mmCIF file of C-alpha atoms in Angstrom:
data_model
loop_
_atom_site.group_PDB
_atom_site.id
_atom_site.type_symbol
_atom_site.label_atom_id
_atom_site.label_comp_id
_atom_site.label_asym_id
_atom_site.label_seq_id
_atom_site.Cartn_x
_atom_site.Cartn_y
_atom_site.Cartn_z
ATOM 1 C CA MET R 317 -3.588 21.768 26.662
ATOM 2 C CA THR R 318 -2.461 19.013 28.390
ATOM 3 C CA THR R 319 -2.729 15.268 27.759
ATOM 4 C CA THR R 320 -3.452 12.337 29.993
ATOM 5 C CA SER R 321 -3.115 9.140 29.187
ATOM 6 C CA SER R 322 -4.408 5.490 30.235
ATOM 7 C CA ILE R 323 -2.146 2.935 29.867
ATOM 8 C CA ASN R 324 -3.057 -0.680 29.469
ATOM 9 C CA SER R 325 -7.146 -0.127 29.504
ATOM 10 C CA GLY R 326 -7.687 1.230 25.808
ATOM 11 C CA PRO R 327 -7.091 3.752 23.531
ATOM 12 C CA VAL R 328 -5.225 6.649 25.221
ATOM 13 C CA VAL R 329 -7.350 9.985 24.759
ATOM 14 C CA SER R 330 -5.510 12.626 24.189
ATOM 15 C CA GLN R 331 -7.880 16.040 25.547
ATOM 16 C CA PHE R 332 -7.229 19.717 23.493
ATOM 17 C CA GLU R 333 -8.501 22.485 24.155
ATOM 18 C CA PRO R 334 -12.245 21.836 23.151
ATOM 19 C CA LEU R 335 -14.332 23.249 20.544
ATOM 20 C CA PRO R 336 -17.751 25.276 20.782
ATOM 21 C CA ARG R 337 -20.620 22.102 21.302
ATOM 22 C CA SER R 338 -22.140 21.515 17.925
ATOM 23 C CA GLU R 339 -25.693 19.660 17.169
ATOM 24 C CA THR R 340 -24.141 16.304 17.338
ATOM 25 C CA ASP R 341 -23.418 16.323 21.457
ATOM 26 C CA ALA R 342 -26.868 15.345 21.480
ATOM 27 C CA LEU R 343 -26.924 12.522 19.587
ATOM 28 C CA ASP R 344 -25.240 8.649 20.658
ATOM 29 C CA ASP R 345 -21.695 8.491 20.749
ATOM 30 C CA GLU R 346 -22.087 5.328 18.192
ATOM 31 C CA SER R 347 -24.583 7.585 15.501
ATOM 32 C CA ARG R 348 -22.608 10.750 15.850
ATOM 33 C CA ARG R 349 -20.243 12.518 13.017
ATOM 34 C CA TRP R 350 -18.232 14.626 14.074
ATOM 35 C CA HIS R 351 -16.990 18.055 11.505
ATOM 36 C CA VAL R 352 -13.231 17.925 10.766
ATOM 37 C CA GLU R 353 -11.919 20.612 9.516
ATOM 38 C CA VAL R 354 -8.372 20.349 7.655
ATOM 39 C CA GLN R 355 -5.696 23.691 7.694
ATOM 40 C CA SER R 356 -3.389 22.901 5.099
ATOM 41 C CA LYS R 357 -0.731 24.587 2.665
ATOM 42 C CA SER R 358 -3.586 24.394 0.386
ATOM 43 C CA GLY R 359 -6.144 26.068 2.343
ATOM 44 C CA THR R 360 -8.982 25.212 5.008
ATOM 45 C CA LEU R 361 -11.269 22.042 3.543
ATOM 46 C CA ALA R 362 -13.484 19.906 5.730
ATOM 47 C CA PHE R 363 -15.119 16.085 6.510
ATOM 48 C CA THR R 364 -17.306 13.994 8.756
ATOM 49 C CA CYS R 365 -16.151 11.600 10.685
ATOM 50 C CA GLU R 366 -18.038 8.350 12.321
ATOM 51 C CA THR R 367 -16.512 7.827 15.657
ATOM 52 C CA ASN R 368 -15.410 4.661 14.843
ATOM 53 C CA GLU R 369 -13.579 5.582 12.221
ATOM 54 C CA ASN R 370 -9.780 7.050 12.019
ATOM 55 C CA LEU R 371 -9.425 10.238 10.830
ATOM 56 C CA LEU R 372 -7.219 9.406 7.286
ATOM 57 C CA TYR R 373 -10.038 7.081 5.593
ATOM 58 C CA ALA R 374 -13.173 8.808 7.088
ATOM 59 C CA GLY R 375 -11.171 12.384 4.731
ATOM 60 C CA LEU R 376 -10.453 9.876 2.041
ATOM 61 C CA ARG R 377 -13.325 8.241 0.896
ATOM 62 C CA GLN R 378 -14.800 12.125 1.127
ATOM 63 C CA GLY R 379 -12.374 12.817 -1.332
ATOM 64 C CA LEU R 380 -9.761 14.995 0.345
ATOM 65 C CA THR R 381 -6.053 13.822 -0.767
ATOM 66 C CA LEU R 382 -4.686 13.522 2.557
ATOM 67 C CA PRO R 383 -1.198 12.614 2.901
ATOM 68 C CA TYR R 384 -0.919 8.996 3.374
ATOM 69 C CA GLU R 385 1.677 5.380 2.261
ATOM 70 C CA CYS R 386 0.814 2.829 4.170
ATOM 71 C CA ALA R 387 -2.255 3.708 6.092
ATOM 72 C CA THR R 388 -1.639 1.550 8.235
ATOM 73 C CA GLY R 389 0.786 3.085 11.052
ATOM 74 C CA THR R 390 4.151 1.809 9.705
ATOM 75 C CA CYS R 391 5.300 4.658 8.301
ATOM 76 C CA GLY R 392 3.916 7.974 9.633
ATOM 77 C CA THR R 393 3.198 10.204 6.121
ATOM 78 C CA CYS R 394 -0.388 10.939 7.471
ATOM 79 C CA ARG R 395 0.920 12.740 10.443
ATOM 80 C CA ALA R 396 -1.615 15.571 11.821
ATOM 81 C CA ARG R 397 -0.914 17.530 14.438
ATOM 82 C CA VAL R 398 -4.345 18.699 16.416
ATOM 83 C CA ALA R 399 -5.180 22.380 17.326
ATOM 84 C CA SER R 400 -8.667 21.757 19.460
ATOM 85 C CA GLY R 401 -10.290 18.753 19.428
ATOM 86 C CA SER R 402 -10.676 15.643 21.198
ATOM 87 C CA VAL R 403 -9.010 12.420 19.631
ATOM 88 C CA ALA R 404 -8.519 8.477 20.994
ATOM 89 C CA VAL R 405 -4.983 7.047 19.365
ATOM 90 C CA GLY R 406 -5.784 3.494 18.128
ATOM 91 C CA TRP R 407 -2.836 2.200 17.881
ATOM 92 C CA GLU R 408 0.033 3.476 20.405
ATOM 93 C CA ALA R 409 3.087 1.305 19.544
ATOM 94 C CA ALA R 410 2.066 2.319 15.695
ATOM 95 C CA PRO R 411 6.506 2.655 14.030
ATOM 96 C CA GLY R 412 4.483 5.067 12.652
ATOM 97 C CA HIS R 413 4.851 7.355 15.534
ATOM 98 C CA LYS R 414 8.315 7.973 16.008
ATOM 99 C CA GLY R 415 10.149 11.464 15.181
ATOM 100 C CA LEU R 416 5.928 12.573 16.556
ATOM 101 C CA LYS R 417 5.747 15.598 19.183
ATOM 102 C CA ARG R 418 3.276 13.859 21.116
ATOM 103 C CA ASP R 419 3.157 17.220 23.458
ATOM 104 C CA LYS R 420 2.518 19.415 20.864
ATOM 105 C CA GLY R 421 -1.035 17.226 19.534
ATOM 106 C CA ASP R 422 1.161 15.104 16.603
ATOM 107 C CA ILE R 423 -0.931 12.461 15.365
ATOM 108 C CA LEU R 424 -1.017 9.452 13.009
ATOM 109 C CA MET R 425 -4.244 10.075 10.895
ATOM 110 C CA CYS R 426 -4.881 6.590 10.156
ATOM 111 C CA GLN R 427 -4.393 5.396 14.156
ATOM 112 C CA THR R 428 -6.931 7.836 15.239
ATOM 113 C CA ARG R 429 -10.147 8.674 15.540
ATOM 114 C CA PRO R 430 -11.891 11.418 16.554
ATOM 115 C CA GLN R 431 -13.502 12.289 19.901
ATOM 116 C CA SER R 432 -15.478 15.857 19.551
ATOM 117 C CA ASP R 433 -15.564 18.083 16.364
ATOM 118 C CA CYS R 434 -11.798 18.933 16.115
ATOM 119 C CA VAL R 435 -9.613 21.007 13.619
ATOM 120 C CA LEU R 436 -6.171 19.240 12.635
ATOM 121 C CA ARG R 437 -3.237 21.263 10.469
ATOM 122 C CA VAL R 438 -2.022 18.933 8.222
ATOM 123 C CA PRO R 439 1.824 19.615 6.605
ATOM 124 C CA ALA R 440 0.679 19.376 2.729
ATOM 125 C CA HIS R 441 -1.334 20.466 0.377
ATOM 126 C CA VAL R 442 -4.708 18.536 0.135
ATOM 127 C CA HIS R 443 -6.796 19.032 -2.304
ATOM 128 C CA THR R 444 -10.535 17.656 -2.608
ATOM 129 C CA SER R 445 -9.717 15.962 -6.638
ATOM 130 C CA PRO R 446 -8.015 12.536 -6.600
ATOM 131 C CA ARG R 447 -6.631 11.413 -9.614
ATOM 132 C CA HIS R 448 -7.680 7.814 -8.105
ATOM 133 C CA ALA R 449 -10.805 6.112 -7.167
ATOM 134 C CA VAL R 450 -12.035 7.168 -3.920
ATOM 135 C CA PRO R 451 -11.968 4.566 -1.456
ATOM 136 C CA ARG R 452 -14.781 2.555 0.630
ATOM 137 C CA HIS R 453 -15.205 0.247 2.880
ATOM 138 C CA HIS R 454 -16.093 -3.229 1.779
ATOM 139 C CA SER R 455 -16.837 -6.318 3.266
ATOM 140 C CA ALA R 456 -15.763 -9.639 2.130
ATOM 141 C CA VAL R 457 -15.473 -13.840 1.737
ATOM 142 C CA ILE R 458 -12.377 -15.022 2.018
ATOM 143 C CA ASP R 459 -13.060 -18.155 -0.605
ATOM 144 C CA SER R 460 -9.621 -19.295 -2.277
ATOM 145 C CA VAL R 461 -6.369 -20.078 -0.134
ATOM 146 C CA ARG R 462 -3.043 -21.870 -2.134
ATOM 147 C CA GLN R 463 0.069 -21.603 -0.920
ATOM 148 C CA LEU R 464 2.933 -20.319 -3.621
ATOM 149 C CA THR R 465 6.019 -21.441 -0.848
ATOM 150 C CA ARG R 466 7.185 -22.020 2.705
ATOM 151 C CA ASP R 467 5.892 -19.165 3.646
ATOM 152 C CA VAL R 468 3.959 -17.205 0.980
ATOM 153 C CA ILE R 469 0.237 -17.379 -0.016
ATOM 154 C CA HIS R 470 -1.794 -16.863 -2.521
ATOM 155 C CA PHE R 471 -5.585 -15.806 -1.226
ATOM 156 C CA GLU R 472 -8.710 -13.964 -3.383
ATOM 157 C CA ILE R 473 -11.511 -12.471 -1.280
ATOM 158 C CA ALA R 474 -15.178 -12.026 -3.065
ATOM 159 C CA LEU R 475 -16.074 -8.936 -2.645
ATOM 160 C CA ASN R 476 -19.808 -7.869 -1.678
ATOM 161 C CA ASP R 477 -20.312 -5.181 -4.055
ATOM 162 C CA SER R 478 -17.240 -4.139 -6.775
ATOM 163 C CA ILE R 479 -14.281 -2.121 -6.781
ATOM 164 C CA SER R 480 -12.662 0.075 -9.493
ATOM 165 C CA PHE R 481 -8.988 0.517 -8.892
ATOM 166 C CA ASP R 482 -5.751 1.024 -11.188
ATOM 167 C CA ALA R 483 -2.811 -0.773 -11.525
ATOM 168 C CA GLY R 484 -0.631 -0.669 -8.745
ATOM 169 C CA GLN R 485 -3.197 0.128 -5.663
ATOM 170 C CA PHE R 486 -3.335 -1.346 -2.910
ATOM 171 C CA VAL R 487 -6.584 -2.542 0.353
ATOM 172 C CA VAL R 488 -6.242 -2.470 3.797
ATOM 173 C CA LEU R 489 -7.618 -5.764 5.329
ATOM 174 C CA ARG R 490 -9.464 -6.505 8.981
ATOM 175 C CA ALA R 491 -9.602 -9.694 10.181
ATOM 176 C CA PRO R 492 -11.883 -11.020 12.888
ATOM 177 C CA HIS R 493 -10.603 -10.756 16.822
ATOM 178 C CA LEU R 494 -7.014 -9.402 15.003
ATOM 179 C CA GLU R 495 -6.123 -5.921 15.961
ATOM 180 C CA GLY R 496 -5.350 -2.912 13.085
ATOM 181 C CA MET R 497 -5.418 -3.456 9.129
ATOM 182 C CA ARG R 498 -2.892 -4.223 7.284
ATOM 183 C CA ALA R 499 -2.212 -4.039 3.500
ATOM 184 C CA TYR R 500 -2.346 -6.054 -0.043
ATOM 185 C CA SER R 501 -1.439 -4.863 -3.572
ATOM 186 C CA MET R 502 -3.774 -6.269 -6.036
ATOM 187 C CA VAL R 503 -2.453 -8.810 -8.066
ATOM 188 C CA ASN R 504 -5.331 -8.999 -10.657
ATOM 189 C CA PHE R 505 -6.333 -5.770 -12.503
ATOM 190 C CA ALA R 506 -9.119 -5.717 -13.780
ATOM 191 C CA THR R 507 -11.924 -1.702 -14.352
ATOM 192 C CA GLU R 508 -14.541 -3.367 -12.438
ATOM 193 C CA THR R 509 -14.704 -6.129 -9.932
ATOM 194 C CA CYS R 510 -16.175 -7.965 -7.553
ATOM 195 C CA ARG R 511 -12.679 -10.430 -6.870
ATOM 196 C CA LEU R 512 -9.687 -9.325 -5.378
ATOM 197 C CA GLU R 513 -6.451 -11.668 -5.419
ATOM 198 C CA LEU R 514 -3.916 -10.719 -2.976
ATOM 199 C CA VAL R 515 -0.635 -12.237 -1.419
ATOM 200 C CA ILE R 516 1.034 -12.658 2.017
ATOM 201 C CA LYS R 517 4.069 -13.472 3.210
ATOM 202 C CA ARG R 518 3.815 -15.328 6.003
ATOM 203 C CA LYS R 519 6.615 -13.117 8.654
ATOM 204 C CA PRO R 520 7.882 -13.307 12.603
ATOM 205 C CA GLY R 521 4.866 -11.694 14.866
ATOM 206 C CA GLY R 522 2.499 -11.006 11.847
ATOM 207 C CA GLY R 523 -0.586 -10.978 13.280
ATOM 208 C CA PHE R 524 -2.392 -12.179 10.002
ATOM 209 C CA GLY R 525 -0.184 -13.718 8.118
ATOM 210 C CA ASN R 526 -0.207 -16.009 10.898
ATOM 211 C CA TRP R 527 -3.845 -16.156 11.176
ATOM 212 C CA ILE R 528 -4.080 -17.533 7.663
ATOM 213 C CA PHE R 529 -1.521 -19.971 7.913
ATOM 214 C CA ASP R 530 -2.547 -21.268 10.449
ATOM 215 C CA ALA R 531 -6.112 -23.210 9.720
ATOM 216 C CA ALA R 532 -8.557 -22.939 6.765
ATOM 217 C CA ARG R 533 -9.225 -19.187 6.303
ATOM 218 C CA GLU R 534 -11.746 -20.093 3.278
ATOM 219 C CA GLY R 535 -15.405 -18.419 3.853
ATOM 220 C CA GLN R 536 -14.492 -16.237 6.597
ATOM 221 C CA THR R 537 -15.009 -12.808 6.715
ATOM 222 C CA VAL R 538 -12.705 -9.847 6.225
ATOM 223 C CA ASP R 539 -13.226 -5.954 6.141
ATOM 224 C CA VAL R 540 -11.537 -3.912 3.359
ATOM 225 C CA PHE R 541 -11.352 -0.313 2.846
ATOM 226 C CA GLY R 542 -10.081 0.823 -0.793
ATOM 227 C CA PRO R 543 -8.428 1.224 -3.158
ATOM 228 C CA LEU R 544 -5.050 3.475 -2.043
ATOM 229 C CA GLY R 545 -1.803 3.619 -2.937
ATOM 230 C CA ARG R 546 -1.052 5.932 -5.915
ATOM 231 C CA ALA R 547 2.408 3.933 -7.208
ATOM 232 C CA THR R 548 0.416 3.494 -10.513
ATOM 233 C CA PHE R 549 0.409 2.689 -14.291
ATOM 234 C CA HIS R 550 -1.552 4.573 -16.975
ATOM 235 C CA PRO R 551 -1.204 3.864 -20.449
ATOM 236 C CA GLU R 552 -1.601 6.349 -21.925
ATOM 237 C CA GLU R 553 1.921 8.417 -20.265
ATOM 238 C CA ASN R 554 3.702 6.323 -22.710
ATOM 239 C CA TYR R 555 6.600 5.398 -20.506
ATOM 240 C CA ASP R 556 8.831 2.501 -21.065
ATOM 241 C CA LEU R 557 8.065 0.300 -17.344
ATOM 242 C CA LEU R 558 11.297 0.065 -14.771
ATOM 243 C CA MET R 559 9.818 -2.468 -11.615
ATOM 244 C CA ILE R 560 11.498 -2.904 -8.712
ATOM 245 C CA ALA R 561 9.900 -5.715 -6.180
ATOM 246 C CA GLY R 562 10.460 -7.506 -2.918
ATOM 247 C CA GLY R 563 9.165 -10.638 -1.421
ATOM 248 C CA SER R 564 5.403 -9.723 -2.004
ATOM 249 C CA GLY R 565 5.686 -6.421 -2.670
ATOM 250 C CA ILE R 566 5.817 -7.955 -6.629
ATOM 251 C CA ALA R 567 1.885 -8.075 -6.069
ATOM 252 C CA GLY R 568 1.908 -4.933 -7.433
ATOM 253 C CA MET R 569 3.861 -5.532 -10.390
ATOM 254 C CA MET R 570 1.807 -7.992 -10.841
ATOM 255 C CA SER R 571 -1.017 -6.333 -11.358
ATOM 256 C CA ILE R 572 1.097 -3.951 -13.902
ATOM 257 C CA LEU R 573 2.306 -6.378 -15.864
ATOM 258 C CA SER R 574 -1.953 -7.168 -16.741
ATOM 259 C CA ARG R 575 -3.011 -4.210 -17.090
ATOM 260 C CA ALA R 576 0.131 -3.701 -19.841
ATOM 261 C CA ALA R 577 -1.172 -7.198 -21.390
ATOM 262 C CA GLN R 578 -4.578 -5.854 -21.754
ATOM 263 C CA GLU R 579 -3.690 -2.792 -23.487
ATOM 264 C CA GLY R 580 -0.950 -4.498 -25.622
ATOM 265 C CA TYR R 581 1.840 -2.131 -23.980
ATOM 266 C CA PHE R 582 4.178 -3.943 -25.128
ATOM 267 C CA GLY R 583 4.127 -3.649 -28.679
ATOM 268 C CA SER R 584 5.571 -0.704 -28.398
ATOM 269 C CA HIS R 585 7.148 0.108 -24.759
ATOM 270 C CA LYS R 586 9.635 -1.946 -22.500
ATOM 271 C CA GLY R 587 9.992 -3.308 -19.613
ATOM 272 C CA TYR R 588 11.656 -4.486 -17.323
ATOM 273 C CA VAL R 589 10.621 -6.137 -14.079
ATOM 274 C CA PHE R 590 12.859 -7.159 -11.117
ATOM 275 C CA PHE R 591 12.005 -9.490 -8.514
ATOM 276 C CA GLY R 592 14.147 -10.393 -5.180
ATOM 277 C CA VAL R 593 13.709 -13.985 -3.457
ATOM 278 C CA ARG R 594 16.406 -15.345 -1.128
ATOM 279 C CA THR R 595 16.775 -18.781 -2.665
ATOM 280 C CA LEU R 596 15.526 -20.349 -6.009
ATOM 281 C CA ALA R 597 13.361 -21.693 -4.044
ATOM 282 C CA ASP R 598 11.413 -18.764 -2.682
ATOM 283 C CA GLY R 599 10.417 -17.650 -6.629
ATOM 284 C CA PHE R 600 6.531 -17.881 -7.182
ATOM 285 C CA TYR R 601 4.706 -16.823 -9.785
ATOM 286 C CA LEU R 602 7.361 -17.912 -12.549
ATOM 287 C CA ALA R 603 4.508 -19.285 -15.089
ATOM 288 C CA ASP R 604 2.985 -15.686 -15.123
ATOM 289 C CA PHE R 605 6.548 -14.834 -15.771
ATOM 290 C CA SER R 606 6.650 -16.766 -18.747
ATOM 291 C CA GLU R 607 3.206 -15.790 -20.015
ATOM 292 C CA HIS R 608 3.779 -12.893 -20.224
ATOM 293 C CA VAL R 609 7.343 -12.421 -21.370
ATOM 294 C CA ALA R 610 6.564 -14.859 -24.752
ATOM 295 C CA ALA R 611 3.602 -12.297 -25.516
ATOM 296 C CA ALA R 612 5.894 -9.530 -25.113
ATOM 297 C CA ASN R 613 7.599 -9.937 -28.677
ATOM 298 C CA GLY R 614 11.048 -9.407 -26.962
ATOM 299 C CA ASN R 615 10.272 -6.074 -25.197
ATOM 300 C CA LEU R 616 9.853 -7.742 -21.672
ATOM 301 C CA GLU R 617 12.450 -8.999 -19.880
ATOM 302 C CA ILE R 618 12.023 -10.520 -15.975
ATOM 303 C CA THR R 619 15.374 -11.543 -13.452
ATOM 304 C CA LEU R 620 14.660 -13.225 -10.462
ATOM 305 C CA ALA R 621 17.257 -11.838 -7.594
ATOM 306 C CA ILE R 622 18.482 -14.037 -5.714
ATOM 307 C CA SER R 623 19.829 -12.691 -2.761
ATOM 308 C CA ASP R 624 20.981 -16.054 -0.611
ATOM 309 C CA GLU R 625 22.422 -18.543 -2.505
ATOM 310 C CA ALA R 626 24.472 -18.608 -5.459
ATOM 311 C CA VAL R 627 23.078 -18.836 -8.843
ATOM 312 C CA THR R 628 24.753 -21.448 -11.557
ATOM 313 C CA SER R 629 22.210 -20.614 -14.957
ATOM 314 C CA PRO R 630 21.510 -17.613 -16.234
ATOM 315 C CA VAL R 631 17.811 -19.353 -16.783
ATOM 316 C CA HIS R 632 15.347 -19.877 -14.284
ATOM 317 C CA PRO R 633 15.718 -23.909 -14.954
ATOM 318 C CA ASP R 634 11.747 -24.628 -15.772
ATOM 319 C CA HIS R 635 10.855 -21.430 -16.941
ATOM 320 C CA PRO R 636 13.458 -19.984 -19.181
ATOM 321 C CA HIS R 637 11.736 -17.051 -20.020
ATOM 322 C CA VAL R 638 12.933 -15.518 -16.463
ATOM 323 C CA ARG R 639 15.997 -14.464 -16.154
ATOM 324 C CA LEU R 640 18.887 -14.894 -12.935
ATOM 325 C CA ALA R 641 20.805 -13.398 -11.268
ATOM 326 C CA GLU R 642 22.843 -12.887 -7.458
ATOM 327 C CA GLY R 643 22.628 -10.069 -5.328
ATOM 328 C CA PHE R 644 20.151 -8.019 -4.099
ATOM 329 C CA VAL R 645 17.627 -6.424 -6.004
ATOM 330 C CA HIS R 646 18.271 -3.195 -6.289
ATOM 331 C CA GLU R 647 22.521 -4.342 -6.886
ATOM 332 C CA VAL R 648 21.313 -6.550 -9.601
ATOM 333 C CA CYS R 649 19.248 -3.710 -11.220
ATOM 334 C CA ALA R 650 21.338 -1.425 -11.067
ATOM 335 C CA ARG R 651 23.983 -3.407 -13.762
ATOM 336 C CA ALA R 652 21.449 -4.601 -15.438
ATOM 337 C CA MET R 653 19.629 -1.139 -16.131
ATOM 338 C CA LYS R 654 23.216 0.754 -16.793
ATOM 339 C CA GLY R 655 22.750 3.063 -19.685
ATOM 340 C CA ARG R 656 19.081 2.238 -20.245
ATOM 341 C CA TYR R 657 17.044 4.125 -18.007
ATOM 342 C CA ASP R 658 15.748 7.107 -20.798
ATOM 343 C CA ASN R 659 11.671 7.402 -21.139
ATOM 344 C CA VAL R 660 11.306 4.950 -18.005
ATOM 345 C CA MET R 661 8.787 4.981 -15.425
ATOM 346 C CA SER R 662 10.169 3.669 -12.289
ATOM 347 C CA TYR R 663 8.044 0.796 -9.392
ATOM 348 C CA ILE R 664 9.219 0.164 -6.112
ATOM 349 C CA ALA R 665 7.304 -1.725 -3.859
ATOM 350 C CA GLY R 666 8.719 -4.929 -1.022
ATOM 351 C CA PRO R 667 10.223 -4.212 2.606
ATOM 352 C CA PRO R 668 11.731 -1.090 3.716
ATOM 353 C CA PRO R 669 15.544 -1.983 3.520
ATOM 354 C CA MET R 670 15.056 -2.992 0.267
ATOM 355 C CA VAL R 671 12.800 0.276 -1.491
ATOM 356 C CA ASP R 672 15.498 2.410 0.776
ATOM 357 C CA GLY R 673 18.067 0.321 -1.594
ATOM 358 C CA ALA R 674 16.751 1.214 -5.248
ATOM 359 C CA LEU R 675 15.504 3.781 -4.099
ATOM 360 C CA ARG R 676 19.030 5.333 -4.042
ATOM 361 C CA SER R 677 20.453 4.003 -6.553
ATOM 362 C CA LEU R 678 17.555 5.089 -9.213
ATOM 363 C CA ILE R 679 18.682 8.414 -7.906
ATOM 364 C CA VAL R 680 22.228 7.866 -7.477
ATOM 365 C CA GLU R 681 23.327 5.814 -10.308
ATOM 366 C CA GLY R 682 20.128 5.786 -12.612
ATOM 367 C CA ARG R 683 20.158 9.576 -12.153
ATOM 368 C CA MET R 684 16.053 9.605 -11.801
ATOM 369 C CA THR R 685 14.290 12.381 -10.846
ATOM 370 C CA PRO R 686 11.649 11.756 -7.621
ATOM 371 C CA ASP R 687 8.585 12.212 -10.150
ATOM 372 C CA ARG R 688 9.797 9.194 -12.491
ATOM 373 C CA ILE R 689 9.844 6.914 -9.084
ATOM 374 C CA ARG R 690 6.755 5.291 -7.728
ATOM 375 C CA TYR R 691 6.918 3.557 -4.773
ATOM 376 C CA ASP R 692 5.078 1.254 -1.341
ATOM 377 C CA LYS R 693 7.341 0.550 1.469
ATOM 378 C CA PHE R 694 5.046 -1.544 4.045
ATOM 379 C CA GLY R 695 6.461 -2.981 6.755
#
């Protein structure tokens, strides 16, 4: 096996042992569909992939349960090894590449496009019966942008066709002239809709965040792929709900609350939401929280955990249905939930350090098993 790379001149291309020439060799590069064989712990499956599509999205939209978490190059979950064939890596600096054995042919499927028929070895169980809706490519227009705090924007997109998703799922977006895809959880919930509500927190160096903050973006077209994510709520599972979120990670929890409200779920189940922010002024969706609490007949508690300033009141001064507590969100949750973990399904979303802290707390202090914890970790 040999590996060659072009420095600062486009995607890195790795050449592996070539497969026999296929009928697609006669086609134009832009219209080629490459045959991709997946060798997994469950056996061998296959799918086709366009030249300009990454391997992960192609496999997912054809119903394969390929492993992933962020689907944007951050986490490293979608790793695979190229056993034969030629591939092109789009974002060489993706954080998820850390720890991969690149010289052995390891790749991130979400960052890799095929350049020929190829064989992938995936160290996971892969099936063809996904629990969730199969993701698809969509086009959408941004048609509403609303600033919630100094660094948080709520925006809505109108899709060119309808989408079905589970509460807690996300989509990935690509904006014009910006490299890569960005993941955003849905705030709203509908069994089928052409409209998605999303939220974004501005971060230093965040390309999409800066793009949407720096100019009026209503009317801009974006590419959308989804739905994605497995940290989802299903009423028939019959659990009480614990939701722990930091910053814009609250988006998926809002979708879960919306579905629970539509189902009348809190008429017979408990719900606990812990939302971590730095200061009181950084809280958002507070009016929505208040409406959910008021409609839940005492079965829903929502706490705003404030990490960077003192808390002087047990409830929010403008939204008394929202409780206040001082400390990091996973610490606040651990104190409040002590002895209350029976029959609970937990959901976690937010920055990786927050998610890691919450996971440790649930497993060590709450003694929760992995099958009762669902999470998304966005970088």
